[in-house]
Coordinates of N, CA and C in Angstrom, one line a residue:
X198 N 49.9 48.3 -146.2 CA 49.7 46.9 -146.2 C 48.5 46.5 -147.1
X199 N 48.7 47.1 -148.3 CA 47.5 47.0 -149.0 C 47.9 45.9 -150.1
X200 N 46.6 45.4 -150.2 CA 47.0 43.9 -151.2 C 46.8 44.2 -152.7
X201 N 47.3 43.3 -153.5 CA 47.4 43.5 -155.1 C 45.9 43.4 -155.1
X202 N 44.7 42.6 -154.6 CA 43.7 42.4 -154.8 C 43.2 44.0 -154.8
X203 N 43.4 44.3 -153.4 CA 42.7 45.5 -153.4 C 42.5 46.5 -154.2
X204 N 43.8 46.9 -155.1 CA 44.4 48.1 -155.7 C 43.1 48.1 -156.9
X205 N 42.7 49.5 -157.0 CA 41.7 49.2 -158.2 C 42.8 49.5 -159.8
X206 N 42.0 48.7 -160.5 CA 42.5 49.1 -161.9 C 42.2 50.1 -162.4
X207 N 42.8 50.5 -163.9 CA 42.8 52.1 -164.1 C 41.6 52.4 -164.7
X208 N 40.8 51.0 -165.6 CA 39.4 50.8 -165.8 C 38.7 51.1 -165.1
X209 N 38.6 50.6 -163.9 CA 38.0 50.6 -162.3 C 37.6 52.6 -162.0
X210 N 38.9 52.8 -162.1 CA 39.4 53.8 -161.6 C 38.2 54.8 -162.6
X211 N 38.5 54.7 -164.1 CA 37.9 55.8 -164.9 C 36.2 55.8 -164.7
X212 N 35.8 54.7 -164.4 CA 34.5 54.4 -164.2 C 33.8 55.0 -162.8
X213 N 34.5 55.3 -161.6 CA 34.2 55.9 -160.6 C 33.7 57.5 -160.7
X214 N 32.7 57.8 -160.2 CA 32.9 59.2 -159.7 C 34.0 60.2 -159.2
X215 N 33.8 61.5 -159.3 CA 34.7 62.4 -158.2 C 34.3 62.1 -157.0
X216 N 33.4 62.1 -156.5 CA 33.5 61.7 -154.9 C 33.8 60.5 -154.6
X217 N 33.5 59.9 -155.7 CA 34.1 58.0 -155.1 C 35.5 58.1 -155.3
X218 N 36.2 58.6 -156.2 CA 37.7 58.7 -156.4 C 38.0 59.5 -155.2
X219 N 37.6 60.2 -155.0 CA 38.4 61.4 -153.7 C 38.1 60.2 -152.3
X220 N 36.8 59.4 -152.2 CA 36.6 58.7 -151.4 C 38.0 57.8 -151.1
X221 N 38.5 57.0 -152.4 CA 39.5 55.9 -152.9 C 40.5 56.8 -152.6
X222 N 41.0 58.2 -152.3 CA 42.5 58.9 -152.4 C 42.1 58.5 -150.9
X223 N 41.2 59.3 -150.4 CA 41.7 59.6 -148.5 C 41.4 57.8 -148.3
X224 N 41.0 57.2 -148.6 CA 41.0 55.8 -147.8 C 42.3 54.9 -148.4
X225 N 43.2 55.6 -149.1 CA 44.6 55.5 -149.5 C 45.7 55.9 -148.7
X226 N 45.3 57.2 -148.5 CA 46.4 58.1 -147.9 C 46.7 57.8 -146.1
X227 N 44.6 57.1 -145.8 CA 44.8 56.7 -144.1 C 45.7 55.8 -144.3
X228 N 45.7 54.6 -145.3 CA 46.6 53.3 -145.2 C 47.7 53.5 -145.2
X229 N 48.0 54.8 -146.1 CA 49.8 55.4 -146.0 C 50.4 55.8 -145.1
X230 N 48.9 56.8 -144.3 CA 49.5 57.2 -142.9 C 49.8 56.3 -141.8
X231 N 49.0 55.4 -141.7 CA 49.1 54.4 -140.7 C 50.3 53.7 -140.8
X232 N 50.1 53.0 -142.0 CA 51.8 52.1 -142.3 C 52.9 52.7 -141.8
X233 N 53.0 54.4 -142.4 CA 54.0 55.4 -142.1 C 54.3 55.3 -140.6
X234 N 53.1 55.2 -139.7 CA 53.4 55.4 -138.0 C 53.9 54.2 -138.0
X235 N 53.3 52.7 -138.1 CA 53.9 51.7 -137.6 C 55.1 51.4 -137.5
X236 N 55.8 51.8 -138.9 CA 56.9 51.3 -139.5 C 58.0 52.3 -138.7
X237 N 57.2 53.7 -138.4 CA 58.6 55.3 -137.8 C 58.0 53.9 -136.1
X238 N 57.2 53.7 -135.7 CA 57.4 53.4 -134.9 C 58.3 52.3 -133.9
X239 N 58.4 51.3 -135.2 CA 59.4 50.3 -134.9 C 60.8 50.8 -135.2
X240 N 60.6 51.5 -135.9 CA 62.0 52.2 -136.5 C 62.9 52.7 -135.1
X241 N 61.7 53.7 -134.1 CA 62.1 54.0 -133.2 C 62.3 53.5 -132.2
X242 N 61.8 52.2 -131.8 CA 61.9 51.4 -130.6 C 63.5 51.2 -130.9
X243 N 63.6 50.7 -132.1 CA 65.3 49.9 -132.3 C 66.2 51.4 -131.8
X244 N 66.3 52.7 -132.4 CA 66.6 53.7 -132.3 C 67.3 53.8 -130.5
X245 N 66.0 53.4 -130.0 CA 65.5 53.6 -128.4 C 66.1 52.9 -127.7
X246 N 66.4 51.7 -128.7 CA 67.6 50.8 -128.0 C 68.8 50.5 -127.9
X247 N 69.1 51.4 -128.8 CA 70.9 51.8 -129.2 C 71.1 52.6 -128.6
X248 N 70.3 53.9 -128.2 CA 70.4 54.7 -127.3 C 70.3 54.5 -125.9
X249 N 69.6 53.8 -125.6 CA 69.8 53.0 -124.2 C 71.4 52.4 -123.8
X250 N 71.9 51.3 -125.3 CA 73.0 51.1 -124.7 C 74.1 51.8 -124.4
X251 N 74.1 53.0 -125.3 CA 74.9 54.1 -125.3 C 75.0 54.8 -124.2
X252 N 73.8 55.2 -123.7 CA 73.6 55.9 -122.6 C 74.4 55.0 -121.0
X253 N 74.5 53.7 -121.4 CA 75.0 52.7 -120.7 C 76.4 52.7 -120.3
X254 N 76.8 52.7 -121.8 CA 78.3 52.5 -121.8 C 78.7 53.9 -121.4
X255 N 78.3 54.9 -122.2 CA 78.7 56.3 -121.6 C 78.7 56.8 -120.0
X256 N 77.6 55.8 -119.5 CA 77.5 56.8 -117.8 C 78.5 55.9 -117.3
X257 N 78.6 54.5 -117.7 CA 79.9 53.6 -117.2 C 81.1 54.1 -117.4
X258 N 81.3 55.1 -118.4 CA 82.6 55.2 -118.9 C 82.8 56.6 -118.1
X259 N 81.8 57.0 -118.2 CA 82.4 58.6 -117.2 C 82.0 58.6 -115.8
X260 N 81.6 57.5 -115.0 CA 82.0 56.7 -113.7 C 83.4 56.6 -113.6
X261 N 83.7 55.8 -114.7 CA 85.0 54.7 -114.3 C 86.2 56.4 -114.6
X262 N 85.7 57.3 -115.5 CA 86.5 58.1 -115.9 C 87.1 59.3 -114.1
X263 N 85.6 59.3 -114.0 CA 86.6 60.0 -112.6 C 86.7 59.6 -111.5
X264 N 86.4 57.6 -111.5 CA 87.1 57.0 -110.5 C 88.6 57.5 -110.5
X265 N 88.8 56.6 -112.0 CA 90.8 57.1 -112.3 C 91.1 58.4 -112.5
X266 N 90.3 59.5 -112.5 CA 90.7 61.0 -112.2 C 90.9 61.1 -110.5
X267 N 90.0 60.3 -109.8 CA 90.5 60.7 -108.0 C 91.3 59.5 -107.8
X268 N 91.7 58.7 -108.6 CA 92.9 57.6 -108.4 C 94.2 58.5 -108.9
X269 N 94.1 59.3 -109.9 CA 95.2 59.5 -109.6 C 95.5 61.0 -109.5
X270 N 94.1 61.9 -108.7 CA 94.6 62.8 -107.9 C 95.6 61.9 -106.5
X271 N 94.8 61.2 -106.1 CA 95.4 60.6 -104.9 C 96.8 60.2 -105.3
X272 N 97.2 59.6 -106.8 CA 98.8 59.0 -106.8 C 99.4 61.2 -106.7
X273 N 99.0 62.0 -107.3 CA 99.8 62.8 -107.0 C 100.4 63.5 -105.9
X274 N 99.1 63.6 -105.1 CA 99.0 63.8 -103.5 C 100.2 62.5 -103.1
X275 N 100.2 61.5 -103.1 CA 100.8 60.8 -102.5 C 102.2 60.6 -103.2
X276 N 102.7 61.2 -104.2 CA 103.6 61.7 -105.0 C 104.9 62.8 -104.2
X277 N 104.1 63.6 -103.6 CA 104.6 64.9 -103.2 C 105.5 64.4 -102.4
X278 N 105.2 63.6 -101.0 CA 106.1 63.2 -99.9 C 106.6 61.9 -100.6
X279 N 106.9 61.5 -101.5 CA 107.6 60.4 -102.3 C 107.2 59.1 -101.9
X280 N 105.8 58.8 -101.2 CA 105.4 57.6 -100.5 C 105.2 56.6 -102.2
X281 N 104.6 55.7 -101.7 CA 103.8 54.5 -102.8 C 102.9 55.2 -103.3
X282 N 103.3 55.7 -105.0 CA 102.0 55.7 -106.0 C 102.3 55.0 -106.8
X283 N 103.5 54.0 -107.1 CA 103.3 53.7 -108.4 C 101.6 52.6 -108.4
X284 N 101.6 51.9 -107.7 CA 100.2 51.1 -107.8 C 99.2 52.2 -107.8
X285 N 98.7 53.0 -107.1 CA 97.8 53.9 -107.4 C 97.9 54.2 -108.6
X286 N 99.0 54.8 -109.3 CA 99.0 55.7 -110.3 C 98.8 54.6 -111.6
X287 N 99.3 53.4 -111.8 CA 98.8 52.5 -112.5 C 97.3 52.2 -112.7
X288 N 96.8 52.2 -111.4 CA 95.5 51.5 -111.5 C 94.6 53.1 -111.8
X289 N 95.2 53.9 -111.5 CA 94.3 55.3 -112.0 C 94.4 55.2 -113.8
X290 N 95.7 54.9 -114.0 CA 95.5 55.4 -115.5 C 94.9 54.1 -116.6
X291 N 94.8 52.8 -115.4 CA 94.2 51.7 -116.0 C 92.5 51.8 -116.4
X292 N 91.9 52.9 -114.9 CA 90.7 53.2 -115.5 C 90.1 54.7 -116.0
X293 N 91.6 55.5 -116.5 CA 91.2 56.5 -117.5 C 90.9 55.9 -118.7
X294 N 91.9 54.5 -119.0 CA 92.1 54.2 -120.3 C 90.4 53.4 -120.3
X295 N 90.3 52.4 -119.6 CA 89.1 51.9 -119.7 C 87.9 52.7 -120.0
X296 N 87.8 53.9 -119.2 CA 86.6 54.8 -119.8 C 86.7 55.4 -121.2
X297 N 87.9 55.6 -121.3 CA 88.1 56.1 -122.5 C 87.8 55.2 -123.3
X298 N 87.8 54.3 -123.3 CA 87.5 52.7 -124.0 C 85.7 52.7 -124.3
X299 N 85.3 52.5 -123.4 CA 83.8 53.1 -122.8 C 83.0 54.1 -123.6
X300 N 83.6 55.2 -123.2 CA 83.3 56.4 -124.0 C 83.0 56.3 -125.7
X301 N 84.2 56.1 -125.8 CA 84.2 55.8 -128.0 C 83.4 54.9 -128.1
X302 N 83.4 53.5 -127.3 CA 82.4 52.6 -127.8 C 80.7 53.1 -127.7
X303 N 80.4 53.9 -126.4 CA 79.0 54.5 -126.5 C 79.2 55.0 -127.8
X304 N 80.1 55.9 -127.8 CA 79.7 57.4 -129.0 C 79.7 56.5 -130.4
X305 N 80.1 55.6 -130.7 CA 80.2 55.3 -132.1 C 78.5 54.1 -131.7
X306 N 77.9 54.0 -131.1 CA 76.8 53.6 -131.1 C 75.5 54.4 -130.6
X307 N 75.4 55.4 -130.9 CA 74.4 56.5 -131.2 C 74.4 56.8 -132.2
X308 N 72.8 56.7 -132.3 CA 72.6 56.9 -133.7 C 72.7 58.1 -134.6
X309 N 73.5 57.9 -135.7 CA 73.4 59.0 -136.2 C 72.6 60.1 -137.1
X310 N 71.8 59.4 -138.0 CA 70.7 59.9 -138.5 C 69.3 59.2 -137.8
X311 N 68.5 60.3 -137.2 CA 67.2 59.8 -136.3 C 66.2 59.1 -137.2
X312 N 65.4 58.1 -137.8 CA 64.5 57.2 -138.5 C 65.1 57.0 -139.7
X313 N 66.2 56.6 -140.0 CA 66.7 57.0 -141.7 C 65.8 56.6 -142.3
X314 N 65.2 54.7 -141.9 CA 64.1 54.4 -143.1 C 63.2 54.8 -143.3
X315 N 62.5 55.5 -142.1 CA 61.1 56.3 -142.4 C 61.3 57.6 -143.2
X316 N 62.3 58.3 -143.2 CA 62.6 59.1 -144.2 C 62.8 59.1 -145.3
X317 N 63.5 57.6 -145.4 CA 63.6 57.4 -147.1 C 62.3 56.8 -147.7
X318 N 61.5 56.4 -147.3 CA 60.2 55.7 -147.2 C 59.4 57.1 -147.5
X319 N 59.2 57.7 -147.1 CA 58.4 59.2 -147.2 C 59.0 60.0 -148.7
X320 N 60.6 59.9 -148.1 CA 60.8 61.0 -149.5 C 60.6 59.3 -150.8
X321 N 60.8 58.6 -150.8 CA 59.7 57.8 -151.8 C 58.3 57.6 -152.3
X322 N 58.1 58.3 -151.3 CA 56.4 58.1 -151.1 C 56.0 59.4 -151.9
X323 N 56.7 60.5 -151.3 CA 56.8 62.2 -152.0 C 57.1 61.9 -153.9
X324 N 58.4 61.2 -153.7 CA 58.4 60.9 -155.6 C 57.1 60.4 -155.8
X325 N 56.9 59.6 -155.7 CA 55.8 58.0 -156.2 C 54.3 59.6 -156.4
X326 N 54.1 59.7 -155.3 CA 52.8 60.8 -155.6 C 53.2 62.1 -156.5
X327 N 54.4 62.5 -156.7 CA 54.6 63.7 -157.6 C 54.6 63.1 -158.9
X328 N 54.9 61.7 -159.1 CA 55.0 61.3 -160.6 C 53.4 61.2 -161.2
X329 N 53.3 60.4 -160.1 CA 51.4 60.5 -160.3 C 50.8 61.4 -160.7
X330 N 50.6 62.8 -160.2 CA 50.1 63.7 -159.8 C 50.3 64.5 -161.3
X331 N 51.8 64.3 -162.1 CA 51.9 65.1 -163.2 C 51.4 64.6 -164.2

């Protein structure tokens, strides 16, 4: 969060000492580290919350998945002596299909790469200082 004011010029720069320059790198590098946390940290709250709803829809989905697994053990059981399953065995495979529903929509909302921006932000950060540096 550093301002265009702040940034010294390259005049600025040649005119300083080694310890004042080494002073000007680490009082650089805290502002980079810091920014770096803020930003991995918001990064991860959102992360924290996609994974929340996932975890949501998935425990819903493999609830409802072996409700209609003992819905339609019971249409089988009730199969054997030729009694009424068609309603059971409907409403069993009404909430296989539902969880299954459930299921894919959790899984396609976890995330798949953990902080992407903060990573790409870093391996930019890694260029920007190796250009410098040569």
């Amino acid at each position: 969060m550093e301002l265009e004011s702040e940034r010294l010029e390259r005049r600025q720069l040649e005119s300083l000492s080694t310890a004042e320059l080494i002073r000007h790198a680490i009082e650089e590098a805290r502002l980079l580290a810091r920014a770096e946390v803020l930003h991995a940290k918001k990064e991860l709250q959102q992360e924290v919350k996609a994974a929340r709803t996932s975890g949501i829809l998935l425990g819903a989905g493999g609830v409802l998945g072996l409700m209609g697994l003992a819905a339609l053990l019971v249409a089988l059981g009730l199969a054997l002596p030729l009694g009424e399953t068609l309603g059971v065995l409907l409403v069993g495979a009404f909430l296989v299909l539902v969880s299954g529903g459930l299921a894919f929509a959790g899984v396609k909302r976890l995330p798949k790469k953990p902080l992407p921006h903060t990573q790409e932000r870093l391996k930019t950060d890694l260029a920007r200082t190796r250009e410098t540096l040569q």
